[in-house]
PDB file of C-alpha atoms and ligand atoms in Angstrom:
ATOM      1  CA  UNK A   1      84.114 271.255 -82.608  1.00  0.00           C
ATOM      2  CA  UNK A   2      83.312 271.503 -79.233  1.00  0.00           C
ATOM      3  CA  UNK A   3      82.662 268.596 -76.840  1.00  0.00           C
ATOM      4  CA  UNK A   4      79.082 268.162 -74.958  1.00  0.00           C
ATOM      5  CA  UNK A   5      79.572 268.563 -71.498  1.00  0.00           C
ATOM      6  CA  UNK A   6      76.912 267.315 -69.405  1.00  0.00           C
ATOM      7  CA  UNK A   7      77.282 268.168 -65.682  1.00  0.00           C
ATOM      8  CA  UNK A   8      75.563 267.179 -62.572  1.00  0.00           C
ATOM      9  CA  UNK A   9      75.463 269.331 -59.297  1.00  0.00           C
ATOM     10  CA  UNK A  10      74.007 267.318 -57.085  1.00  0.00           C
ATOM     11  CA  UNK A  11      74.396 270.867 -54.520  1.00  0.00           C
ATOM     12  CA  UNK A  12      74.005 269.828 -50.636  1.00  0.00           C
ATOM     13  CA  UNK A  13      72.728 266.287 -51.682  1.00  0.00           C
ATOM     14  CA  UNK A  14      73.290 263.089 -51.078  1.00  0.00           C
ATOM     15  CA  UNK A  15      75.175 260.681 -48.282  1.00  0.00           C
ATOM     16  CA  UNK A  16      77.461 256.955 -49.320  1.00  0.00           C
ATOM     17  CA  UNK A  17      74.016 255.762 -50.044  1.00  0.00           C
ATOM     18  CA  UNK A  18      73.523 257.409 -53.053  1.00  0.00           C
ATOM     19  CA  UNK A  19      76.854 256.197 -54.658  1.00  0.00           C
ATOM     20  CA  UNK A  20      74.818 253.679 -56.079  1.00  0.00           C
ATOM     21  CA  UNK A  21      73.340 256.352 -58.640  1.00  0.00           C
ATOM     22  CA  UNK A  22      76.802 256.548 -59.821  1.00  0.00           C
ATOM     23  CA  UNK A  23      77.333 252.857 -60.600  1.00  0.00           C
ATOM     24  CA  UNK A  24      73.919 252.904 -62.159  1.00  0.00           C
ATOM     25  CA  UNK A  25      74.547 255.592 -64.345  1.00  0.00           C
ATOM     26  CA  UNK A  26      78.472 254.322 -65.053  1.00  0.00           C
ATOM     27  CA  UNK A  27      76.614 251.132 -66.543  1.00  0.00           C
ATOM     28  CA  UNK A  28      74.938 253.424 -69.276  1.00  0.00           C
ATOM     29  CA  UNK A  29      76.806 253.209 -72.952  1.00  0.00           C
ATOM     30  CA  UNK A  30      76.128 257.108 -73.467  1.00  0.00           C
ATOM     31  CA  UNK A  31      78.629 258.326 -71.210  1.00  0.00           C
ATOM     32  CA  UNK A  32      81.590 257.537 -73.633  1.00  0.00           C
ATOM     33  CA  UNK A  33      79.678 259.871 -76.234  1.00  0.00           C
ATOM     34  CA  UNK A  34      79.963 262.985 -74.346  1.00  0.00           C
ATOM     35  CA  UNK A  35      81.884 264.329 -71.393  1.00  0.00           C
ATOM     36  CA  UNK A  36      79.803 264.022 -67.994  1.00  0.00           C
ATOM     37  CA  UNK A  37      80.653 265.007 -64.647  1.00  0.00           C
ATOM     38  CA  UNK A  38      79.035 264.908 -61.371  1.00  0.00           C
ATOM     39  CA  UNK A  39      80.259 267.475 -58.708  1.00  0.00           C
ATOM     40  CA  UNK A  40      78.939 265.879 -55.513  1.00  0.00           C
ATOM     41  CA  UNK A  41      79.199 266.782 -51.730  1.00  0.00           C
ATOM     42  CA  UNK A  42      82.621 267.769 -50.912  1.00  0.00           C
ATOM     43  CA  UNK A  43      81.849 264.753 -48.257  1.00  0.00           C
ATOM     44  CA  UNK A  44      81.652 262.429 -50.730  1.00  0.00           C
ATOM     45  CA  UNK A  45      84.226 264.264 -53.407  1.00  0.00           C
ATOM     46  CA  UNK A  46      87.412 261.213 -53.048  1.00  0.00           C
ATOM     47  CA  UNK A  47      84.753 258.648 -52.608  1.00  0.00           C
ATOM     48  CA  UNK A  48      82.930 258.930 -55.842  1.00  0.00           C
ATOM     49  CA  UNK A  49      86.500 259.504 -58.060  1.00  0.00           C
ATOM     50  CA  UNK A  50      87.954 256.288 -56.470  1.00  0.00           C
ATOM     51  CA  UNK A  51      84.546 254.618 -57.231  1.00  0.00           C
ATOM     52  CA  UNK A  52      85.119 255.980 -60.859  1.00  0.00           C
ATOM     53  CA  UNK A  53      88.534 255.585 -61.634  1.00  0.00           C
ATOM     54  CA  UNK A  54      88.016 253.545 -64.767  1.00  0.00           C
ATOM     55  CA  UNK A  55      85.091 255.742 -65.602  1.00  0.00           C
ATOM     56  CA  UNK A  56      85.084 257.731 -68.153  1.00  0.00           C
ATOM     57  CA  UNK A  57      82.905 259.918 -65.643  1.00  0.00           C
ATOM     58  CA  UNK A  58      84.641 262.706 -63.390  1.00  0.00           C
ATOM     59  CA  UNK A  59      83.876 264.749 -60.625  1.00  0.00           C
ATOM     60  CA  UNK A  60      83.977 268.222 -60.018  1.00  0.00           C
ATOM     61  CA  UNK A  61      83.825 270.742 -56.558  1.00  0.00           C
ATOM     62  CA  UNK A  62      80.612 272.806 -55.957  1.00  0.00           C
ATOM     63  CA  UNK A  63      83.121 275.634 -54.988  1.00  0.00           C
ATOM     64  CA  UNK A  64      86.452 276.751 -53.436  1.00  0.00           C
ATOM     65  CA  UNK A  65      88.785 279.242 -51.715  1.00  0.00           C
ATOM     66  CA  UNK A  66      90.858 281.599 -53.380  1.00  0.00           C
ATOM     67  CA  UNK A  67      94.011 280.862 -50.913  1.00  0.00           C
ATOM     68  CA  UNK A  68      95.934 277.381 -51.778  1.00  0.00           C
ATOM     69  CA  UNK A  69      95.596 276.814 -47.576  1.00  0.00           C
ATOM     70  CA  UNK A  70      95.531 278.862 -44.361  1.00  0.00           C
ATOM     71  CA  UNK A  71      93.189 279.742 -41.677  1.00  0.00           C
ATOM     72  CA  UNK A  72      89.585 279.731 -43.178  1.00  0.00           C
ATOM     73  CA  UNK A  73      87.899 277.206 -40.979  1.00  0.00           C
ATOM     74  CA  UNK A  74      85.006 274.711 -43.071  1.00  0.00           C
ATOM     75  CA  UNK A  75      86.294 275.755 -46.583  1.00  0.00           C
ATOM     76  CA  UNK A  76      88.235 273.661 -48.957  1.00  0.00           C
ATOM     77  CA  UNK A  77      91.484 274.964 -51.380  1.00  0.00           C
ATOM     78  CA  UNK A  78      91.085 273.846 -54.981  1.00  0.00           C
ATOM     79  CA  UNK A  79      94.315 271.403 -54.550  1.00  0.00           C
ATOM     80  CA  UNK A  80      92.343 269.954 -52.252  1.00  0.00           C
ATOM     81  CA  UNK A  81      89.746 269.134 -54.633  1.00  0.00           C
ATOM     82  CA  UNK A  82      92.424 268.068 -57.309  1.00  0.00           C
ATOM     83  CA  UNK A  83      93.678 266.161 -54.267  1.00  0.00           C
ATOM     84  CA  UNK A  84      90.221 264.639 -53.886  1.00  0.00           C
ATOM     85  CA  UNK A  85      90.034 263.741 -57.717  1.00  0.00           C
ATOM     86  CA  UNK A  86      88.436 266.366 -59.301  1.00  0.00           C
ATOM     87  CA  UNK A  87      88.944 267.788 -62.545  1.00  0.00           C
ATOM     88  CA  UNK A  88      86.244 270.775 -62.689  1.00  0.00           C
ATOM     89  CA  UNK A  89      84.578 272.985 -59.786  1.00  0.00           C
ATOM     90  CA  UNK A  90      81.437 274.587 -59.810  1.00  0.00           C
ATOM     91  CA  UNK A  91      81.772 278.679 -59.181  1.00  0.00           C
ATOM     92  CA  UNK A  92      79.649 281.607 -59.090  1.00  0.00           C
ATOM     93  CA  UNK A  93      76.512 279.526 -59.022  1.00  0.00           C
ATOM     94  CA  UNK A  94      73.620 281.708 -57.481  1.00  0.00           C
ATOM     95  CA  UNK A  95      72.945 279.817 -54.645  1.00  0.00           C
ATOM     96  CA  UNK A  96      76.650 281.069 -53.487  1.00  0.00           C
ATOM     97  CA  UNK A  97      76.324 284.308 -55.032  1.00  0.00           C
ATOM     98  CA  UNK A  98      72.942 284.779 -52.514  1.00  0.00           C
ATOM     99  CA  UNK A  99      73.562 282.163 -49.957  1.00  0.00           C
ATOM    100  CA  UNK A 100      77.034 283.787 -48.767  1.00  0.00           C
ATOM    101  CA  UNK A 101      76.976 287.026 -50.835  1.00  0.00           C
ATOM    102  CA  UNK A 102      79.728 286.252 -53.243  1.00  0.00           C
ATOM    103  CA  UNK A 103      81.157 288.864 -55.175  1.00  0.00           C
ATOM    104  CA  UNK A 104      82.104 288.505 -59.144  1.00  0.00           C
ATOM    105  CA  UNK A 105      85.836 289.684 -57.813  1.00  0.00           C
ATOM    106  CA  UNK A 106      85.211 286.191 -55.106  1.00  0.00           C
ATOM    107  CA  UNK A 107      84.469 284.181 -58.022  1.00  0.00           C
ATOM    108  CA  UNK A 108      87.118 285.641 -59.903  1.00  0.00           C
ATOM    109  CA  UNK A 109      89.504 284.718 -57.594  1.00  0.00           C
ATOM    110  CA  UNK A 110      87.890 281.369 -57.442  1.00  0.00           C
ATOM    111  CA  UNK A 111      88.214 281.055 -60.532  1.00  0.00           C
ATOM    112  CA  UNK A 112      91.993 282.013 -61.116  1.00  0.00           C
ATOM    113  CA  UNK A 113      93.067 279.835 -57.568  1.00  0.00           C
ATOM    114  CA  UNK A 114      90.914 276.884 -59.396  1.00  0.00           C
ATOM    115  CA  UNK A 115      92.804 276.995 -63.120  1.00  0.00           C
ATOM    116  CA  UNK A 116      96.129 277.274 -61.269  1.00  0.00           C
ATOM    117  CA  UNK A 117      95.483 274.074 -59.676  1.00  0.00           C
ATOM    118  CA  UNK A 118      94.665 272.532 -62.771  1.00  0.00           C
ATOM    119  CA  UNK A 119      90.673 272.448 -62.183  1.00  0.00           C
ATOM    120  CA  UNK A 120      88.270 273.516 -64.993  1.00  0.00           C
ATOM    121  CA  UNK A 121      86.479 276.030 -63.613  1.00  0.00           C
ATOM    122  CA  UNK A 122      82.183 276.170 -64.422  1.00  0.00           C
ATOM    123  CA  UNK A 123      81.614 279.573 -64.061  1.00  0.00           C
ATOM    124  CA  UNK A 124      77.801 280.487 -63.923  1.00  0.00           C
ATOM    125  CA  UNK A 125      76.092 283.289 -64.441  1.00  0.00           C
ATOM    126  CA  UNK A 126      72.237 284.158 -64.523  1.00  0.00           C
ATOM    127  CA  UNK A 127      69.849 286.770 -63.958  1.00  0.00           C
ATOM    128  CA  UNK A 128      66.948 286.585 -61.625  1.00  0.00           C
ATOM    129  CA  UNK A 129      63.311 287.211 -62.611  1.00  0.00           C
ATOM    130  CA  UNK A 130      62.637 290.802 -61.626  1.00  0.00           C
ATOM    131  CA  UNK A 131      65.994 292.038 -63.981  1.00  0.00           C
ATOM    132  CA  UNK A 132      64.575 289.417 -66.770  1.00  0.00           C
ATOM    133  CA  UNK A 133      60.979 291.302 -66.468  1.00  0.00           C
ATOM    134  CA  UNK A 134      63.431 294.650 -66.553  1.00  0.00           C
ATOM    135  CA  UNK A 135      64.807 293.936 -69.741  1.00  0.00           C
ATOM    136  CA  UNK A 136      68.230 293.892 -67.902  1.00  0.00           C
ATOM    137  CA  UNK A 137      69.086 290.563 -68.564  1.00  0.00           C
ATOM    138  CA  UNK A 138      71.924 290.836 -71.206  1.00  0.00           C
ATOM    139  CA  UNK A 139      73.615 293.881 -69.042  1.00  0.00           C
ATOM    140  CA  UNK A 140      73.643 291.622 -65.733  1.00  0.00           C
ATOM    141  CA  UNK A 141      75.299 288.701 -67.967  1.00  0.00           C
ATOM    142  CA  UNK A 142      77.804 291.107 -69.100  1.00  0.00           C
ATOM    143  CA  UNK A 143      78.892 292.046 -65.900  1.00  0.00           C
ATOM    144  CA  UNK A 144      78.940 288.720 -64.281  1.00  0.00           C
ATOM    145  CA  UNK A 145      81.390 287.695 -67.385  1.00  0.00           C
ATOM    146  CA  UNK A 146      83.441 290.558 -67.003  1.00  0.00           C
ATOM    147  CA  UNK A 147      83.752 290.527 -63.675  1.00  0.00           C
ATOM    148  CA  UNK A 148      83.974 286.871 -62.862  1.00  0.00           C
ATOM    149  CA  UNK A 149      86.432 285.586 -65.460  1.00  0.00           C
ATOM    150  CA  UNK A 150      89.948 285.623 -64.981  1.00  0.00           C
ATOM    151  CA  UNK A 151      92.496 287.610 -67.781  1.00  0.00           C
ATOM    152  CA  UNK A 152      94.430 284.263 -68.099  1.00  0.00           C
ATOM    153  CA  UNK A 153      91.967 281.674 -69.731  1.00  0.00           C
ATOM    154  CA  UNK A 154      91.872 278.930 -72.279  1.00  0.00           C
ATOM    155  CA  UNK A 155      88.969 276.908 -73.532  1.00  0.00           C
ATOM    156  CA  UNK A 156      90.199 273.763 -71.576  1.00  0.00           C
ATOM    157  CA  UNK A 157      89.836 275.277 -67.711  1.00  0.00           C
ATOM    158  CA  UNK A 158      86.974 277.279 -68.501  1.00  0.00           C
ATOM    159  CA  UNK A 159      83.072 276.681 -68.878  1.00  0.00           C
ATOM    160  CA  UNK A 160      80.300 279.085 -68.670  1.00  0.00           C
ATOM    161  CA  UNK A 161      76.988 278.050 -67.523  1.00  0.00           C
ATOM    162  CA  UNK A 162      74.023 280.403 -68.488  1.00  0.00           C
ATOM    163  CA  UNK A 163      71.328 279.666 -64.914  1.00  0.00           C
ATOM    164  CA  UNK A 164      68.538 281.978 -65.158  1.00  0.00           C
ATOM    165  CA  UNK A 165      68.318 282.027 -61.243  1.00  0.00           C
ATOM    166  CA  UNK A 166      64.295 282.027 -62.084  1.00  0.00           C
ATOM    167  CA  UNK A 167      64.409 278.417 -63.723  1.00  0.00           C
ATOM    168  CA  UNK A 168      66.496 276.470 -60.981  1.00  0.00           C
ATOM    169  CA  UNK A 169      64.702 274.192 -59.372  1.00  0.00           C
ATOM    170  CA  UNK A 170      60.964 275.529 -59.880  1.00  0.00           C
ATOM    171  CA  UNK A 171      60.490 273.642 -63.301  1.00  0.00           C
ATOM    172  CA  UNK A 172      60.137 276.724 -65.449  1.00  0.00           C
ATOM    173  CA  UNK A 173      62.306 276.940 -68.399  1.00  0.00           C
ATOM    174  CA  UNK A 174      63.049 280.524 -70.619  1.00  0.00           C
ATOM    175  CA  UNK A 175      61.622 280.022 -74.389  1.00  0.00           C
ATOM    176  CA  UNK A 176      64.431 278.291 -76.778  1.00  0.00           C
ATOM    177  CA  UNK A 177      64.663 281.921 -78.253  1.00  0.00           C
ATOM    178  CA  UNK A 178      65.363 283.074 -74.429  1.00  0.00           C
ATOM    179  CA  UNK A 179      67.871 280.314 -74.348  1.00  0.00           C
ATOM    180  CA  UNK A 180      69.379 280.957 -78.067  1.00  0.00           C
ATOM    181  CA  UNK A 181      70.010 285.026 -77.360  1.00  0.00           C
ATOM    182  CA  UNK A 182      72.076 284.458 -74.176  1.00  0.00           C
ATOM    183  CA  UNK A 183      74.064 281.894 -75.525  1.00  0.00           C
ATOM    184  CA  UNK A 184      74.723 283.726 -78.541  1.00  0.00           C
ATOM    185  CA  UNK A 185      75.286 286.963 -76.033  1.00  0.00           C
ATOM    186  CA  UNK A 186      78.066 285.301 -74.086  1.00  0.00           C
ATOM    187  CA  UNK A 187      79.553 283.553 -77.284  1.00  0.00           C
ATOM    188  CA  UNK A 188      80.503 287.198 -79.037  1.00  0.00           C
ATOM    189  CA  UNK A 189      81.545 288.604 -75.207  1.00  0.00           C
ATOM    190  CA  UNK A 190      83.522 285.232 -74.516  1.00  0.00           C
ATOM    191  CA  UNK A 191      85.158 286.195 -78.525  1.00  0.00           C
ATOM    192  CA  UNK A 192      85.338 289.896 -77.837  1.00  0.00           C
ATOM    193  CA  UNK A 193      87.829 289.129 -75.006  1.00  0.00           C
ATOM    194  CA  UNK A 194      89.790 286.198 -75.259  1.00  0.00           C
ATOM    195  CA  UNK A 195      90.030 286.053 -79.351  1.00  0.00           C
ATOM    196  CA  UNK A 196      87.931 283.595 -81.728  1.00  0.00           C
ATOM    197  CA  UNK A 197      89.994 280.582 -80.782  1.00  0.00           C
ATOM    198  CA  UNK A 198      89.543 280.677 -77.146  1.00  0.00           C
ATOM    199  CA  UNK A 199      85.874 282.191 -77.082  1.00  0.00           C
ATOM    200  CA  UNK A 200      84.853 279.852 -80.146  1.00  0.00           C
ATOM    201  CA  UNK A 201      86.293 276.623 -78.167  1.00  0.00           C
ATOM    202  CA  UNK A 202      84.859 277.613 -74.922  1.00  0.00           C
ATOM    203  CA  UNK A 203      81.454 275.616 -73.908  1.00  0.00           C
ATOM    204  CA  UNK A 204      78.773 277.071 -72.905  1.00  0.00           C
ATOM    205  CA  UNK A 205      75.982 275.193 -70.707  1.00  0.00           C
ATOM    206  CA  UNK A 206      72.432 275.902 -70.114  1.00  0.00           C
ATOM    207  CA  UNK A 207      71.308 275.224 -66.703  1.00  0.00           C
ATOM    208  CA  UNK A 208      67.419 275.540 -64.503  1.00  0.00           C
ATOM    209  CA  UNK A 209      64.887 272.852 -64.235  1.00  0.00           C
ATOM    210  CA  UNK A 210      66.379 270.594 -67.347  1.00  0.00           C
ATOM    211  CA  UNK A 211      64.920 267.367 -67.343  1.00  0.00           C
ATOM    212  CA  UNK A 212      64.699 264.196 -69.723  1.00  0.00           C
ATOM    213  CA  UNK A 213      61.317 265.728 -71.182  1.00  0.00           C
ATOM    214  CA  UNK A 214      62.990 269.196 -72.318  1.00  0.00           C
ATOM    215  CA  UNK A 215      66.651 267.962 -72.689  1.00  0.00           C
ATOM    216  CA  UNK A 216      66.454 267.346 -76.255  1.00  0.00           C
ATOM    217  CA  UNK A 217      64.916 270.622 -77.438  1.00  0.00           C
ATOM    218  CA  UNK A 218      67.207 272.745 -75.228  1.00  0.00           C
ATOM    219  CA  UNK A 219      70.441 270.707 -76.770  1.00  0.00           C
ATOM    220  CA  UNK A 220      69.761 271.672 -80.334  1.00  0.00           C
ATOM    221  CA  UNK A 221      69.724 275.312 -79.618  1.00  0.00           C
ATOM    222  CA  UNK A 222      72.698 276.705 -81.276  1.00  0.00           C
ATOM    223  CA  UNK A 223      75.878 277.669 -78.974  1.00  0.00           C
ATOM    224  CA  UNK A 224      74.221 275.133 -76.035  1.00  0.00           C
ATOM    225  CA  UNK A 225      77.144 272.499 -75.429  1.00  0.00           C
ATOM    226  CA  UNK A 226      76.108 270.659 -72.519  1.00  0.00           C
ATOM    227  CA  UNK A 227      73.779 270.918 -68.961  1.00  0.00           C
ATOM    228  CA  UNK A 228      74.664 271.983 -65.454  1.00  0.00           C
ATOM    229  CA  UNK A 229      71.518 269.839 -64.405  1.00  0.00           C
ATOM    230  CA  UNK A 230      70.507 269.928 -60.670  1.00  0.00           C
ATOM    231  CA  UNK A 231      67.745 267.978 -58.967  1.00  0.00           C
ATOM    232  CA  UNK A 232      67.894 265.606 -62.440  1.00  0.00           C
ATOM    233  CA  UNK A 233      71.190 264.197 -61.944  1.00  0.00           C
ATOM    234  CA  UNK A 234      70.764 262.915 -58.433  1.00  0.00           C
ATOM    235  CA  UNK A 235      69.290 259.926 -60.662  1.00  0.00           C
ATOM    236  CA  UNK A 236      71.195 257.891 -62.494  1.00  0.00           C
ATOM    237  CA  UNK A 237      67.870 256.841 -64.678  1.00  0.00           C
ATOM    238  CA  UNK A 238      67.371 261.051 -65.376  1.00  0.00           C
ATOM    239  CA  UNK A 239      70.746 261.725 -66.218  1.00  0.00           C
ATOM    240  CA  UNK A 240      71.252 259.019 -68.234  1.00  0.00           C
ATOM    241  CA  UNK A 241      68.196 260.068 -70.271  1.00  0.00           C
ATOM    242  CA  UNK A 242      69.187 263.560 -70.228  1.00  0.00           C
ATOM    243  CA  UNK A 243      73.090 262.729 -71.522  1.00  0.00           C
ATOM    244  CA  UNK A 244      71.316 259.739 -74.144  1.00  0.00           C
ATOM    245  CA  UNK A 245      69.307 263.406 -75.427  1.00  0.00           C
ATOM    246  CA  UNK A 246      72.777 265.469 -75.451  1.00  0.00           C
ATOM    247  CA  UNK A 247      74.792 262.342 -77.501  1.00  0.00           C
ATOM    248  CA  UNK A 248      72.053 262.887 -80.239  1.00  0.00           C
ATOM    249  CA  UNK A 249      72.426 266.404 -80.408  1.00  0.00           C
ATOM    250  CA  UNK A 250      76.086 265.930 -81.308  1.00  0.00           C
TER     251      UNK A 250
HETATM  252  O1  G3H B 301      73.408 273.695 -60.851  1.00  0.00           O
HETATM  253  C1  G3H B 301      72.310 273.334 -61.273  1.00  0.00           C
HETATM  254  C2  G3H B 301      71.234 274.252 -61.425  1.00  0.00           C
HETATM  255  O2  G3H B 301      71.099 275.103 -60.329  1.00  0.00           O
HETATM  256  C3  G3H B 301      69.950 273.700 -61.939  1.00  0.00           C
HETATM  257  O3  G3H B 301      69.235 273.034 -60.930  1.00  0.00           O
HETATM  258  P1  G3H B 301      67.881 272.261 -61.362  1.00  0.00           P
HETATM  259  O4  G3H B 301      68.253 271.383 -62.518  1.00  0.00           O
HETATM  260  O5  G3H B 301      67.499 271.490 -60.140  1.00  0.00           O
HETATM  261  O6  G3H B 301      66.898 273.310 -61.754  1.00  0.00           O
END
């Protein structure tokens, strides 16, 4: 049985102001139901985890380097994020992937310096609209896997989020069918590789434009364990809707 992650990247969002979502949404009974994080601003990374150190809420990094420390002016090691109190990070998501032309191999390595430091890594994947109207949807998926997940997983450092790069942030949403054959797609790849009890355990997330209003649909599709949820989560009222909608699904 796998446990319902519900995620919130609240991407280059948010100042100490907006801390007050958190408490908000900390006051809500259905975060014990499911797991939830919220992977804020690295500004505001130690901030929120001392705010919610008798949360059952965590926090998460929206990325980090593949060195444990060195010379790379503005960019932040994953013990660093461990140091700031975070249990998952963010990688791959396609607003790195375009914004500052990362690699699968970058997220790879991402990925691996992120599990060694005890992080669960989300690791998303996602094809934009011109390879969905190609057909090539399921072939760009299975490269992104292969190529972004480390050799050395297990289903407790690793989470997959399906983004079709098309549905982020513009309110459009694939079909439930859409939804249901990718999931099912990376479940048998995520099996194929790392054996039935790894890729069986291993959650999957949907993530683009999911809101209160679609949440519950999308959660009943099979092999969809949770939301990486964007503009949504910056509000504690939203997300709290949206993870109410995911504790019924379970
Ligand atoms: O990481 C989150 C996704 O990019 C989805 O963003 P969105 O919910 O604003 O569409």
């Amino acid at each position: 049985m796998r446990q319902k992650l519900a995620a919130g990247n609240w991407k280059m969002n948010g100042t100490a102001a907006a801390l007050a979502e958190v408490d908000a949404l900390n006051s809500h009974s259905s975060i014990a139901a499911v797991d939830v994080v919220i992977c804020p601003p690295a500004t505001l990374l130690s901030r929120m985890s001392e705010r919610l150190t008798h949360s059952s809420i965590e926090t998460g990094g929206q990325d980090c380097h593949p060195a444990a420390s060195g010379a790379h002016t503005g960019d932040v090691s994953a013990a660093m994020l461990v140091d700031a109190g975070a249990a998952y990070v963010i990688l791959g998501h396609s607003e790195r992937r375009e914004d500052h032309g990362e690699t699968s191999a970058l997220v790879c390595a991402k990925a691996g310096a992120a599990m060694n430091a005890g992080l669960t890594a989300i690791i998303c994947v996602g094809e934009s609209e011109t390879q969905r109207d190609d057909g090539t949807t399921l072939t760009v998926i299975e490269d992104q896997l292969a190529g972004s997940i480390p050799d050395v997983v297990t289903a407790r450092n690793l989470v997959i989020a399906y983004e079709p790069i098309w549905a982020i942030g513009t309110g459009r949403v694939p079909t439930l069918s859409q939804i249901e054959e990718v999931h099912d797609f990376i479940r048998t790849n995520l099996i194929t590789r790392f054996g039935e009890k790894t890729g069986a355990a291993t959650r999957i997330l949907y993530g683009g434009s999911v809101k209160p209003s679609n949440a519950a649909e999308i959660f009943h599709v099979v092999n969809v364990d949770g939301a990486l949820v964007g503009g949504a989560s910056l509000k504690a009222n939203d997300f709290s809707a949206i993870i109410t909608a995911l504790a019924a699904s379970a």
